[in-house]
mmCIF file of C-alpha atoms and ligand atoms in Angstrom:
data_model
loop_
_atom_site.group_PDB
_atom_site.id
_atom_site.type_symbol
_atom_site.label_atom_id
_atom_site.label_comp_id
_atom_site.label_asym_id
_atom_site.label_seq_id
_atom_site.Cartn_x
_atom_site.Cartn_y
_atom_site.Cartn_z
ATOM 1 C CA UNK A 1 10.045 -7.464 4.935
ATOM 2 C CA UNK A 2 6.738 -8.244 6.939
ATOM 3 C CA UNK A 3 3.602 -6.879 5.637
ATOM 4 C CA UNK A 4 2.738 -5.179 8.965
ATOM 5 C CA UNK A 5 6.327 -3.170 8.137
ATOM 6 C CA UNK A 6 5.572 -2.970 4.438
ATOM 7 C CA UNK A 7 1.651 -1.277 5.641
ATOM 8 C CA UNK A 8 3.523 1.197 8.035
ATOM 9 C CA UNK A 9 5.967 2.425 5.605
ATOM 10 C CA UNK A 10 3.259 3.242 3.191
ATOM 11 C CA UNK A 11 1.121 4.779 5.718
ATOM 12 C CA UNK A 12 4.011 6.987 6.677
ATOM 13 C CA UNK A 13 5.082 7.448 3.069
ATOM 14 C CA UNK A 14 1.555 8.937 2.764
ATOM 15 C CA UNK A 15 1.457 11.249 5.686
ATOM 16 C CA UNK A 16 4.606 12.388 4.876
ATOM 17 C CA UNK A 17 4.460 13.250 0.744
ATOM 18 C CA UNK A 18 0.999 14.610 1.308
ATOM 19 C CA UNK A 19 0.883 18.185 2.390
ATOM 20 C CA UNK A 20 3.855 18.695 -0.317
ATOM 21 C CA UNK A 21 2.071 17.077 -2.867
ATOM 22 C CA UNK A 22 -1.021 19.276 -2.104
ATOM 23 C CA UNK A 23 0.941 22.254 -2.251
ATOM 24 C CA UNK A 24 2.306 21.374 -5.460
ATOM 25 C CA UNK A 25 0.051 23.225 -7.840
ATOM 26 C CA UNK A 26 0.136 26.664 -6.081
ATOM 27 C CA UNK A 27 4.342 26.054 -5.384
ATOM 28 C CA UNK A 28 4.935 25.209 -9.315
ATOM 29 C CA UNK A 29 1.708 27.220 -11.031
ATOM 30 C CA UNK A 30 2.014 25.064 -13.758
ATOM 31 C CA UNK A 31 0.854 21.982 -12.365
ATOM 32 C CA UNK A 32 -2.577 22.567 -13.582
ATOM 33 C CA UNK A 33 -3.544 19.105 -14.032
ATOM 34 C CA UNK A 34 -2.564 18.200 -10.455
ATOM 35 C CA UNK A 35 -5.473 21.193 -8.705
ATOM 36 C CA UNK A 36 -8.643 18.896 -8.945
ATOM 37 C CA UNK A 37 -6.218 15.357 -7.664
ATOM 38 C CA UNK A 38 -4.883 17.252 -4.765
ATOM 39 C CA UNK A 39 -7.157 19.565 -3.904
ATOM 40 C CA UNK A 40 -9.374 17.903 -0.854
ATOM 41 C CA UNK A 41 -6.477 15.583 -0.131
ATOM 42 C CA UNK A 42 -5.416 16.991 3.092
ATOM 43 C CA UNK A 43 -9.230 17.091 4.605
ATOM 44 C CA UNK A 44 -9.320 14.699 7.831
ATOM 45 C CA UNK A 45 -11.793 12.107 5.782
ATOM 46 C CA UNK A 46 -9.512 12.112 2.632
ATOM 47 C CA UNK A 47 -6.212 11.928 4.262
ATOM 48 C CA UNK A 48 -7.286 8.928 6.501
ATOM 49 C CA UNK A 49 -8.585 7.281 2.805
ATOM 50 C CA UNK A 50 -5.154 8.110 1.263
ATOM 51 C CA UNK A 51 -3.319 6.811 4.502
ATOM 52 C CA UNK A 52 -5.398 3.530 4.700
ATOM 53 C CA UNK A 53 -5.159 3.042 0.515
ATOM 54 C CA UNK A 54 -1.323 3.465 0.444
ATOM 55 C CA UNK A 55 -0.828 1.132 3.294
ATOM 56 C CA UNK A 56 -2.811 -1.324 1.668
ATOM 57 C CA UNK A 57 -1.094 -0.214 -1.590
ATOM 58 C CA UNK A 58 2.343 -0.967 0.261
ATOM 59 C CA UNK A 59 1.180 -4.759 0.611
ATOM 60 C CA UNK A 60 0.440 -4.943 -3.253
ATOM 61 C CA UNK A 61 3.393 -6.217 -4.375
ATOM 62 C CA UNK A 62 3.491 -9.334 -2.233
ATOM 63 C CA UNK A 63 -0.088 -10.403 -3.887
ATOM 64 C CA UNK A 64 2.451 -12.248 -6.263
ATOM 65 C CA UNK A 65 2.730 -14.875 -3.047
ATOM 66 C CA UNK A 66 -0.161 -17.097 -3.184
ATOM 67 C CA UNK A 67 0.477 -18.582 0.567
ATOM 68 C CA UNK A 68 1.049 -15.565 2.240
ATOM 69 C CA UNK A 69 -1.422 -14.371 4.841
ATOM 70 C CA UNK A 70 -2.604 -11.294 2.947
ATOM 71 C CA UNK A 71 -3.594 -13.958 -0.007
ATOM 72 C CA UNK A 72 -6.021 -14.765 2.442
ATOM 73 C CA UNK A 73 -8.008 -11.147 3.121
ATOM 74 C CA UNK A 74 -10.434 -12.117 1.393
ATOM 75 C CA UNK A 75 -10.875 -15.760 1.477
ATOM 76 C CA UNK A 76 -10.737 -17.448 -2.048
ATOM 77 C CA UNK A 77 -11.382 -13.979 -4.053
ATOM 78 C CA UNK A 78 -7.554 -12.423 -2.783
ATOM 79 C CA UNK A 79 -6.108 -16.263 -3.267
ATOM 80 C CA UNK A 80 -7.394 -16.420 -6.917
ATOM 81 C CA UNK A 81 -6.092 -13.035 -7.160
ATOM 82 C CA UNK A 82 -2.574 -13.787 -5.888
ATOM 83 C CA UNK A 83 -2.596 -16.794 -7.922
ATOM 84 C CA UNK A 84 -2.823 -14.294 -10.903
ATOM 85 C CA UNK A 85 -0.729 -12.052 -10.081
ATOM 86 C CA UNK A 86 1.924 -15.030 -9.354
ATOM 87 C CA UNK A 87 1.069 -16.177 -12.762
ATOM 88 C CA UNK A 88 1.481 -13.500 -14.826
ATOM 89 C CA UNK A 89 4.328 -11.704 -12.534
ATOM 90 C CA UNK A 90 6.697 -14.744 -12.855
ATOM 91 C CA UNK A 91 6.891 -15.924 -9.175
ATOM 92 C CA UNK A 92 7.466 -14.102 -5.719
ATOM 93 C CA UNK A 93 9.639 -10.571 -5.922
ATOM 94 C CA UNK A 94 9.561 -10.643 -9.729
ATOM 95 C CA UNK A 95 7.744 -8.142 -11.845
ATOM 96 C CA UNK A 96 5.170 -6.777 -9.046
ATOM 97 C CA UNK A 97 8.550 -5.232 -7.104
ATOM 98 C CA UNK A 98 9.383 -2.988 -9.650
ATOM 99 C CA UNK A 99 9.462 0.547 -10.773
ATOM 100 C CA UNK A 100 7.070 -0.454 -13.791
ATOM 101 C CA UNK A 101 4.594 -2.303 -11.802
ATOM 102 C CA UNK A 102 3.959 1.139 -9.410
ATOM 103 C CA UNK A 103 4.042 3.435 -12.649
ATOM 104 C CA UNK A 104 1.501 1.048 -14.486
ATOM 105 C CA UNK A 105 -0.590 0.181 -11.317
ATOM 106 C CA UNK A 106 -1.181 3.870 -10.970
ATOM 107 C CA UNK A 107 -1.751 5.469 -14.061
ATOM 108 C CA UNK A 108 -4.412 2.227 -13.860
ATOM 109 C CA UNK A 109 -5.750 3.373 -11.048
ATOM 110 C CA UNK A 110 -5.814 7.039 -11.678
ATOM 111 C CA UNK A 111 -7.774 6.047 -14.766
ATOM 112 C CA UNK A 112 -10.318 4.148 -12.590
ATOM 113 C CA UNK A 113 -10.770 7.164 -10.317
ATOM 114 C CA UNK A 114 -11.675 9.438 -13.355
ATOM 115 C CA UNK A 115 -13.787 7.121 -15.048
ATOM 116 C CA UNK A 116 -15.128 4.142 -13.546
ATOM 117 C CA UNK A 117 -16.415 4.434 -10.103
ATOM 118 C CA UNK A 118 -17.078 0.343 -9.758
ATOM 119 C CA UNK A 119 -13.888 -0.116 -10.785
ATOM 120 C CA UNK A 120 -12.674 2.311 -8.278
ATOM 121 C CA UNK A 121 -14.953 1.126 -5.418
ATOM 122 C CA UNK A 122 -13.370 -2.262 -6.025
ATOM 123 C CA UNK A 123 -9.629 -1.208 -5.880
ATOM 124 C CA UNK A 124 -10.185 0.669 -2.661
ATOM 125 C CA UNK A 125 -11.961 -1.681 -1.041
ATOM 126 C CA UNK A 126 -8.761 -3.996 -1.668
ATOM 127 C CA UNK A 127 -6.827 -1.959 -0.726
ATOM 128 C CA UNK A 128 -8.600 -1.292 2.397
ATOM 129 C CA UNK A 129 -8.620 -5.129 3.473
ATOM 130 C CA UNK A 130 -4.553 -5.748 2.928
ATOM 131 C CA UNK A 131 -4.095 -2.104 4.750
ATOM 132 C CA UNK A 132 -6.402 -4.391 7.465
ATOM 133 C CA UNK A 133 -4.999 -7.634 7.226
ATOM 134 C CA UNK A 134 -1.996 -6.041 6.739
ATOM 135 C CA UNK A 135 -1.947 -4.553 10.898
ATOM 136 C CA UNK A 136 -2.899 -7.937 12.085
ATOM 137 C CA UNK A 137 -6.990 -8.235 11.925
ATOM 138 C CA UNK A 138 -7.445 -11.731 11.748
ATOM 139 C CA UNK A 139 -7.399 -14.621 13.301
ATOM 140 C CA UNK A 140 -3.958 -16.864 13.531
ATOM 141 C CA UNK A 141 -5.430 -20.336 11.483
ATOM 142 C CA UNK A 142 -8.764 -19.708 11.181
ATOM 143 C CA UNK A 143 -8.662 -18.489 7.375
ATOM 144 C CA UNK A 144 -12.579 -18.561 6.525
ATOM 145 C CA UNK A 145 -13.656 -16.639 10.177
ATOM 146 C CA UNK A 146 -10.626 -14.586 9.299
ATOM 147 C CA UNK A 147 -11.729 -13.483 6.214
ATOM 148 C CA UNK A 148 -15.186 -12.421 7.110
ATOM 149 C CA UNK A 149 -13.961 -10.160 10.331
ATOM 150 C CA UNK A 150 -11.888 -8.559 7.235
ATOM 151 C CA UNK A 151 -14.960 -8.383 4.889
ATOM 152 C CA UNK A 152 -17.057 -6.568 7.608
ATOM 153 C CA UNK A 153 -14.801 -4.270 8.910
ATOM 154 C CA UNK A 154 -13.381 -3.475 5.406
ATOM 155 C CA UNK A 155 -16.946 -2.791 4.338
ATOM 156 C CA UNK A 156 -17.707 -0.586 7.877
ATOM 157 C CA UNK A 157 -14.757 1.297 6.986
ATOM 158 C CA UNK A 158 -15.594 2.023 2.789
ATOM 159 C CA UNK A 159 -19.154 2.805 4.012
ATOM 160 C CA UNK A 160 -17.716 5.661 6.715
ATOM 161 C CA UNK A 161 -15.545 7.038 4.125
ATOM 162 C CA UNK A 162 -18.312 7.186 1.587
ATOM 163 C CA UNK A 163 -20.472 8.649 3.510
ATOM 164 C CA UNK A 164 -18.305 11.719 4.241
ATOM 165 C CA UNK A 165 -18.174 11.503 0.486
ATOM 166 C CA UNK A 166 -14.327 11.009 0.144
ATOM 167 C CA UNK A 167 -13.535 11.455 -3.799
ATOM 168 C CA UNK A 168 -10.438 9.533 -4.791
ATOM 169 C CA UNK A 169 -9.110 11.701 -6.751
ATOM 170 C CA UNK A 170 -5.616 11.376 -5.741
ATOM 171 C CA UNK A 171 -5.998 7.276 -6.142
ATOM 172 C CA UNK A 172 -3.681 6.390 -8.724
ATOM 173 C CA UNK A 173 -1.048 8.427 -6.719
ATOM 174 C CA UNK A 174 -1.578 6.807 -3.477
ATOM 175 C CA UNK A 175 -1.371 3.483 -5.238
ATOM 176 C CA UNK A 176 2.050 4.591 -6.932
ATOM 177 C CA UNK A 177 3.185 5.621 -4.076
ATOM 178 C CA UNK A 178 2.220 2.583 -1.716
ATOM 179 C CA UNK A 179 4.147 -0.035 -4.409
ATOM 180 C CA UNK A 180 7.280 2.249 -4.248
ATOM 181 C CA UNK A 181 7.622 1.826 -0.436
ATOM 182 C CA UNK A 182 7.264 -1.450 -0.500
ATOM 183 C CA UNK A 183 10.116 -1.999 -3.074
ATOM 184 C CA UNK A 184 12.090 0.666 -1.014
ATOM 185 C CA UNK A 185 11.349 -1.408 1.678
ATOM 186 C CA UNK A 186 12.248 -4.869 0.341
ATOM 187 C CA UNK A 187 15.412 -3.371 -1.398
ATOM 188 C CA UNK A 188 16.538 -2.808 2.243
ATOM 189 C CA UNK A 189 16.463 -6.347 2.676
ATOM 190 C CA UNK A 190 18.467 -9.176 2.135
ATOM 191 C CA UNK A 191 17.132 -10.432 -0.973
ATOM 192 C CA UNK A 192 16.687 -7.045 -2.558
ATOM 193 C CA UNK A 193 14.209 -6.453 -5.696
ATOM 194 C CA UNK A 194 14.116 -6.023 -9.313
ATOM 195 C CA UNK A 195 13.661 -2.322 -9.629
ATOM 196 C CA UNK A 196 14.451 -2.098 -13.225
ATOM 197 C CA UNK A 197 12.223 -4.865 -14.037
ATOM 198 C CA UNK A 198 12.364 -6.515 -16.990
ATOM 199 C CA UNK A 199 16.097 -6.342 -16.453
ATOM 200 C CA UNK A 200 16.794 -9.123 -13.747
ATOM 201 C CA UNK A 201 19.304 -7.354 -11.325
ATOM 202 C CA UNK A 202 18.795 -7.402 -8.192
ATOM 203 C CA UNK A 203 19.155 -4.093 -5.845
ATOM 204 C CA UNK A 204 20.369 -4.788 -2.290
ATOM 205 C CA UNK A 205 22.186 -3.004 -0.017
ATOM 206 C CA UNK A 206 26.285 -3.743 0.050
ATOM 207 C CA UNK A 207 28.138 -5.303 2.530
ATOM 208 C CA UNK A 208 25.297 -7.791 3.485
ATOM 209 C CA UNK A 209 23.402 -4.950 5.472
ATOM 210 C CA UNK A 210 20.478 -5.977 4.121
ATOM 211 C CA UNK A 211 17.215 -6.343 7.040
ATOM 212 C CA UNK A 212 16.737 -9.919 8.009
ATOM 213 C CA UNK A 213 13.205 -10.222 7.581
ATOM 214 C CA UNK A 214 10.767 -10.951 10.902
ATOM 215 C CA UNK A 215 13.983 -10.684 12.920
ATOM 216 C CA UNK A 216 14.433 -8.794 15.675
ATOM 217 C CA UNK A 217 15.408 -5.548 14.479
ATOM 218 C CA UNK A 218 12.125 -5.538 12.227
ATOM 219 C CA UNK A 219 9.978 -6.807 14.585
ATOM 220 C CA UNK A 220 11.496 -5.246 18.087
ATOM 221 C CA UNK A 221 12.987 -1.477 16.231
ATOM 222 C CA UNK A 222 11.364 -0.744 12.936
ATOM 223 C CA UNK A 223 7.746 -2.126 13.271
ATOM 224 C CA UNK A 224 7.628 0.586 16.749
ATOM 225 C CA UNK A 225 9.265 3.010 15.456
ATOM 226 C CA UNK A 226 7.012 3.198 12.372
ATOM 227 C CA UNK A 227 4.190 3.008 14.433
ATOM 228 C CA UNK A 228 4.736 5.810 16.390
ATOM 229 C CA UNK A 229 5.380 7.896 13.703
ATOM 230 C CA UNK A 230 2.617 6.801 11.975
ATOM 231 C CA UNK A 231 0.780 7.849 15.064
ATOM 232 C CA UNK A 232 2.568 11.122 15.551
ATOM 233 C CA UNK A 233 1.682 12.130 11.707
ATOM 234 C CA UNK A 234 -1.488 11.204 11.982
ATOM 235 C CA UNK A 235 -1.975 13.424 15.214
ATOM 236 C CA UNK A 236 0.040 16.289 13.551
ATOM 237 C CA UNK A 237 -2.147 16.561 10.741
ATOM 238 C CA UNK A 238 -5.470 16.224 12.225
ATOM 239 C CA UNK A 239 -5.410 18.080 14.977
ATOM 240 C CA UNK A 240 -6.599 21.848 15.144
ATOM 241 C CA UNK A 241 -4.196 24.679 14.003
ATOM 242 C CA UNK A 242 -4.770 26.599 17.185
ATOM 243 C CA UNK A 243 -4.631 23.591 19.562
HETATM 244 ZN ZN1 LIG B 1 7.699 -7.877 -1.221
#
């Protein structure tokens, strides 16, 4: 699946679980421990935060790809990264599209957002670029000039979101939920993932149904379609009550 696709679907995966998620505590009264993650999520500042970190969190997984274009969001900071994660993940569609891999890369992150506010800054402000990169800012070829339009307008946005002093609370939940569309997403392709990672079977869909990636039905059907409800969420939940 294309990252653009991959970035929708965790946009929409966002807009969508959100206002249940928030309603959680008061729905279950024993989900205590959710109150203070979920409690400004909905606000217009925090949702767009949570909407641009799980699209970026969406395009997570394919950091295990060295050459592909979000490798290069960054310039050489994102490649070394992906080179990493390539390492240590055992190759493309390996250990990074997995159940385990969204759990862990959560909880991580959720521990970030409670106690470590570089650590934090740093993870959203990756996520932020792929969410970027991710909807096509950048420049076909030109990698370095590329990679600073990304840097500036990643850092424009993180400084507008800080300044309406968004909290990131719900960060490791976003993040969990950003990985599992994307191996949603890839599952619905032809090569399918490893969801049960460490165990090595593949899930695709049967009969050969599986999405051909960056072929027309992705690129002509599901990449609009996702957009406009992306759109259509995004208008839904900001606008007025009484408009
Ligand atoms: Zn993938």
């Amino acid at each position: 699946m294309m990252g653009h696709t991959h970035a929708l679907s965790g946009a929409t995966a966002w807009l969508l679980l959100a206002p249940g998620l928030a309603a959680l505590p008061a729905a279950t009264g024993s989900a205590a421990d959710l109150t203070p993650v979920v409690a400004n999520m909905l606000s217009p500042a925090e949702l767009i935060a949570g909407t641009l970190v799980c699209a970026g969190a969406a395009m997570l997984p394919d950091l295990d790809h060295p050459h592909a274009t979000i490798a290069q969001t960054f310039g050489p900071a994102t490649w070394v990264l992906a080179k990493a994660f390539n390492w240590a993940s055992g190759g493309h569609r390996h250990a990074t599209h997995s159940l385990l891999f969204a759990v862990v890369a959560g909880l991580g992150s959720h521990m970030l957002a409670g106690r470590y506010p570089v650590g934090r800054d740093i993870v959203v402000i990756l996520m932020i670029g792929l969410a970027l990169r991710a909807i096509g800012i950048g420049i076909p070829g030109r990698t370095i000039t590329s990679a600073l339009v990304n840097i500036g307008l990643t850092a424009g946005t993180f400084l507008m979101l800080h300044s309406r002093e968004v909290q990131y609370l719900w960060l490791g939940l976003a993040i969990a939920i950003g990985c599992l569309a994307h191996v949603v997403g890839d599952c619905l392709t032809e090569r399918g993932c490893p969801v049960l990672w460490p165990l090595k079977h593949r899930w695709v869909l049967p009969y050969r149904i599986g999405i051909k990636t960056g072929r027309a039905f992705e690129v002509k059907i599901l990449g609009p379609v996702l957009s406009v409800v992306v759109i259509g969420l995004f208008a839904a939940r900001l606008m007025p009550a009484s408009l």
